[in-house]
mmCIF file of C-alpha atoms in Angstrom:
data_model
loop_
_atom_site.group_PDB
_atom_site.id
_atom_site.type_symbol
_atom_site.label_atom_id
_atom_site.label_comp_id
_atom_site.label_asym_id
_atom_site.label_seq_id
_atom_site.Cartn_x
_atom_site.Cartn_y
_atom_site.Cartn_z
ATOM 1 C CA MET J 1 -117.509 145.503 54.725
ATOM 2 C CA ARG J 2 -114.087 146.598 54.961
ATOM 3 C CA PRO J 3 -112.828 143.386 57.120
ATOM 4 C CA CYS J 4 -114.564 141.161 54.438
ATOM 5 C CA LEU J 5 -112.323 142.997 51.734
ATOM 6 C CA LEU J 6 -109.470 142.801 53.724
ATOM 7 C CA SER J 7 -109.926 138.972 54.124
ATOM 8 C CA PHE J 8 -110.446 138.745 50.576
ATOM 9 C CA LEU J 9 -107.333 140.402 49.849
ATOM 10 C CA LEU J 10 -105.288 138.270 51.965
ATOM 11 C CA LEU J 11 -107.004 135.036 51.035
ATOM 12 C CA SER J 12 -106.909 136.118 46.849
ATOM 13 C CA PRO J 13 -104.935 133.767 44.638
ATOM 14 C CA THR J 14 -102.658 136.518 43.906
ATOM 15 C CA SER J 15 -101.220 136.855 47.437
ATOM 16 C CA ALA J 16 -101.519 132.867 47.952
ATOM 17 C CA ALA J 17 -99.131 132.489 44.831
ATOM 18 C CA LEU J 18 -96.528 134.547 46.857
ATOM 19 C CA ALA J 19 -96.320 132.374 49.447
ATOM 20 C CA GLN J 20 -93.177 130.860 50.158
ATOM 21 C CA PRO J 21 -93.825 126.991 51.080
ATOM 22 C CA VAL J 22 -92.180 124.962 53.507
ATOM 23 C CA ALA J 23 -89.358 123.301 52.285
ATOM 24 C CA ALA J 24 -91.113 119.691 51.974
ATOM 25 C CA LEU J 25 -93.692 121.248 49.613
ATOM 26 C CA GLN J 26 -91.314 123.133 47.721
ATOM 27 C CA PRO J 27 -91.824 120.767 44.724
ATOM 28 C CA MET J 28 -95.246 121.358 44.189
ATOM 29 C CA ALA J 29 -94.785 125.342 43.981
ATOM 30 C CA PHE J 30 -95.070 125.069 40.339
ATOM 31 C CA LEU J 31 -98.554 124.411 40.608
ATOM 32 C CA ALA J 32 -99.497 126.832 43.157
ATOM 33 C CA GLY J 33 -101.639 130.042 42.027
ATOM 34 C CA HIS J 34 -102.619 128.446 38.997
ATOM 35 C CA CYS J 35 -105.727 126.378 37.634
ATOM 36 C CA TRP J 36 -104.724 123.459 35.238
ATOM 37 C CA LYS J 37 -107.274 121.590 33.210
ATOM 38 C CA GLY J 38 -107.213 118.593 30.903
ATOM 39 C CA GLU J 39 -109.600 116.962 28.586
ATOM 40 C CA PHE J 40 -109.897 113.345 28.888
ATOM 41 C CA PRO J 41 -110.337 111.151 25.609
ATOM 42 C CA GLY J 42 -113.276 112.199 23.469
ATOM 43 C CA GLY J 43 -112.921 115.463 24.515
ATOM 44 C CA THR J 44 -116.306 115.759 26.363
ATOM 45 C CA GLN J 45 -115.132 115.273 30.077
ATOM 46 C CA THR J 46 -112.816 117.752 31.263
ATOM 47 C CA ASP J 47 -110.600 117.695 34.369
ATOM 48 C CA GLU J 48 -109.501 120.897 36.369
ATOM 49 C CA HIS J 49 -107.089 121.102 39.471
ATOM 50 C CA CYS J 50 -106.556 124.811 40.852
ATOM 51 C CA PHE J 51 -103.943 125.067 43.533
ATOM 52 C CA GLN J 52 -103.910 127.757 46.517
ATOM 53 C CA TRP J 53 -100.965 127.915 49.125
ATOM 54 C CA LEU J 54 -103.059 127.909 52.651
ATOM 55 C CA TYR J 55 -101.349 129.395 56.066
ATOM 56 C CA GLY J 56 -98.365 131.148 54.402
ATOM 57 C CA GLY J 57 -96.962 127.763 52.768
ATOM 58 C CA GLN J 58 -97.480 125.542 55.413
ATOM 59 C CA MET J 59 -100.283 123.766 53.151
ATOM 60 C CA LEU J 60 -101.071 123.479 49.475
ATOM 61 C CA ARG J 61 -104.992 123.495 48.529
ATOM 62 C CA ASP J 62 -106.326 121.599 45.393
ATOM 63 C CA VAL J 63 -109.543 122.068 44.640
ATOM 64 C CA HIS J 64 -110.427 119.184 41.814
ATOM 65 C CA THR J 65 -113.488 119.411 39.464
ATOM 66 C CA VAL J 66 -114.617 116.938 37.026
ATOM 67 C CA ARG J 67 -117.018 118.179 34.418
ATOM 68 C CA SER J 68 -119.182 116.174 32.282
ATOM 69 C CA PRO J 69 -121.931 116.986 29.969
ATOM 70 C CA GLY J 70 -125.762 116.097 31.717
ATOM 71 C CA LYS J 71 -124.097 115.112 34.708
ATOM 72 C CA PRO J 72 -123.321 116.720 38.350
ATOM 73 C CA ASP J 73 -119.810 118.115 38.532
ATOM 74 C CA TYR J 74 -117.714 115.570 40.631
ATOM 75 C CA VAL J 75 -115.691 117.917 43.061
ATOM 76 C CA GLY J 76 -112.979 117.391 45.846
ATOM 77 C CA GLU J 77 -110.570 118.874 47.552
ATOM 78 C CA THR J 78 -106.814 117.718 48.507
ATOM 79 C CA THR J 79 -104.817 119.518 51.536
ATOM 80 C CA TYR J 80 -100.986 118.667 51.143
ATOM 81 C CA TYR J 81 -99.107 119.175 53.911
ATOM 82 C CA HIS J 82 -95.602 118.325 55.573
ATOM 83 C CA ASP J 83 -95.896 115.562 57.831
ATOM 84 C CA ALA J 84 -93.064 116.110 60.013
ATOM 85 C CA ALA J 85 -93.221 112.817 62.505
ATOM 86 C CA ALA J 86 -92.879 110.882 59.200
ATOM 87 C CA GLY J 87 -90.604 113.176 57.120
ATOM 88 C CA THR J 88 -92.654 112.943 54.016
ATOM 89 C CA VAL J 89 -95.603 114.718 52.479
ATOM 90 C CA ALA J 90 -98.945 114.037 53.210
ATOM 91 C CA PHE J 91 -102.516 114.748 51.891
ATOM 92 C CA LEU J 92 -106.098 114.195 52.564
ATOM 93 C CA TYR J 93 -108.532 114.112 49.861
ATOM 94 C CA VAL J 94 -112.403 114.744 50.225
ATOM 95 C CA GLU J 95 -115.054 114.686 47.487
ATOM 96 C CA ASN J 96 -118.491 115.390 46.545
ATOM 97 C CA SER J 97 -120.019 112.024 46.920
ATOM 98 C CA GLY J 98 -118.609 111.036 50.269
ATOM 99 C CA GLY J 99 -115.512 109.325 49.536
ATOM 100 C CA TYR J 100 -111.879 110.175 50.573
ATOM 101 C CA SER J 101 -108.357 109.163 50.347
ATOM 102 C CA ARG J 102 -104.956 109.828 52.395
ATOM 103 C CA GLY J 103 -101.659 109.179 51.220
ATOM 104 C CA THR J 104 -98.349 110.882 50.095
ATOM 105 C CA MET J 105 -96.507 112.572 47.878
ATOM 106 C CA ARG J 106 -92.579 111.914 47.391
ATOM 107 C CA PRO J 107 -90.609 114.178 44.957
ATOM 108 C CA ALA J 108 -89.129 111.667 42.191
ATOM 109 C CA ASP J 109 -86.606 112.447 39.139
ATOM 110 C CA GLY J 110 -88.628 114.300 36.623
ATOM 111 C CA GLY J 111 -91.760 114.230 38.632
ATOM 112 C CA LEU J 112 -93.990 113.671 41.721
ATOM 113 C CA ASP J 113 -94.831 110.213 42.898
ATOM 114 C CA PHE J 114 -98.092 109.459 44.585
ATOM 115 C CA PRO J 115 -97.397 105.627 46.328
ATOM 116 C CA ALA J 116 -99.580 103.197 46.535
ATOM 117 C CA THR J 117 -102.888 104.186 48.618
ATOM 118 C CA GLN J 118 -106.377 103.886 48.971
ATOM 119 C CA TYR J 119 -109.775 105.753 47.687
ATOM 120 C CA VAL J 120 -112.721 104.771 50.169
ATOM 121 C CA GLY J 121 -116.217 105.652 48.342
ATOM 122 C CA ALA J 122 -119.258 106.436 50.377
ATOM 123 C CA SER J 123 -120.264 103.080 50.298
ATOM 124 C CA GLY J 124 -116.604 101.958 51.896
ATOM 125 C CA LYS J 125 -115.529 100.141 48.994
ATOM 126 C CA ALA J 126 -111.869 100.619 48.865
ATOM 127 C CA LEU J 127 -109.717 101.250 45.117
ATOM 128 C CA THR J 128 -106.153 101.201 45.662
ATOM 129 C CA TYR J 129 -104.318 103.295 43.442
ATOM 130 C CA ARG J 130 -101.216 105.482 42.480
ATOM 131 C CA VAL J 131 -100.023 108.468 40.399
ATOM 132 C CA ARG J 132 -97.251 110.304 38.846
ATOM 133 C CA TRP J 133 -97.389 113.939 38.168
ATOM 134 C CA THR J 134 -94.760 114.562 35.432
ATOM 135 C CA PRO J 135 -94.293 118.705 34.785
ATOM 136 C CA SER J 136 -93.869 119.881 31.342
ATOM 137 C CA ASP J 137 -93.418 123.476 29.704
ATOM 138 C CA GLY J 138 -97.368 125.199 30.991
ATOM 139 C CA ALA J 139 -98.228 121.591 31.654
ATOM 140 C CA TYR J 140 -97.957 118.562 33.377
ATOM 141 C CA GLU J 141 -99.333 114.842 32.673
ATOM 142 C CA ALA J 142 -101.055 112.855 35.522
ATOM 143 C CA HIS J 143 -101.076 108.831 34.953
ATOM 144 C CA SER J 144 -103.024 107.171 37.599
ATOM 145 C CA GLU J 145 -103.058 103.264 38.033
ATOM 146 C CA ILE J 146 -105.408 100.833 39.797
ATOM 147 C CA GLN J 147 -104.455 97.930 41.320
ATOM 148 C CA SER J 148 -106.128 94.646 40.196
ATOM 149 C CA GLY J 149 -105.031 91.768 42.079
ATOM 150 C CA GLU J 150 -101.455 91.599 41.916
ATOM 151 C CA ARG J 151 -101.037 93.453 38.308
ATOM 152 C CA TRP J 152 -101.507 97.683 38.200
ATOM 153 C CA LEU J 153 -103.479 98.734 35.052
ATOM 154 C CA PRO J 154 -103.736 102.230 33.242
ATOM 155 C CA GLN J 155 -106.766 103.913 35.068
ATOM 156 C CA PHE J 156 -106.138 107.328 32.890
ATOM 157 C CA LYS J 157 -103.001 109.627 31.382
ATOM 158 C CA LEU J 158 -104.143 113.061 31.302
ATOM 159 C CA LEU J 159 -102.298 116.290 29.702
ATOM 160 C CA LEU J 160 -103.412 119.396 32.294
ATOM 161 C CA LYS J 161 -102.245 122.638 30.960
ATOM 162 C CA LYS J 162 -101.644 126.105 32.985
ATOM 163 C CA GLN J 163 -105.135 128.306 32.663
#
């Protein structure tokens, strides 16, 4: 019992929030140790992201859950890490229906930019998307666009508030 309790204490959100992130992940530090939740237009579907430092700040985990009435939860997990060889922050996203995505994040004036990358569904079909997160007081706005031919189309814009 004692080793389990010790593991729980070492991995608790409180201690994880106190981790000192590697320099490359510092722009994402405001997210760590918190859950952030937003409602899609119509107010019936929610999106929640819970962030936690891993390995003493070497990586950042984002557990992501979209809830819709009458449907199973859509759940995904993103791990952000410093890719020293490429000199950037990279991520791997996997989700419960078999899809995945790999990409990068770069700090930008007033926010975090996730340049164009591909989401590959379980069927193998790919979708190219890009995202920008803009922090504000106790919240951040996520603005996602998808590529259609040569054009970028809005996918969603969502305000996620600290819980």
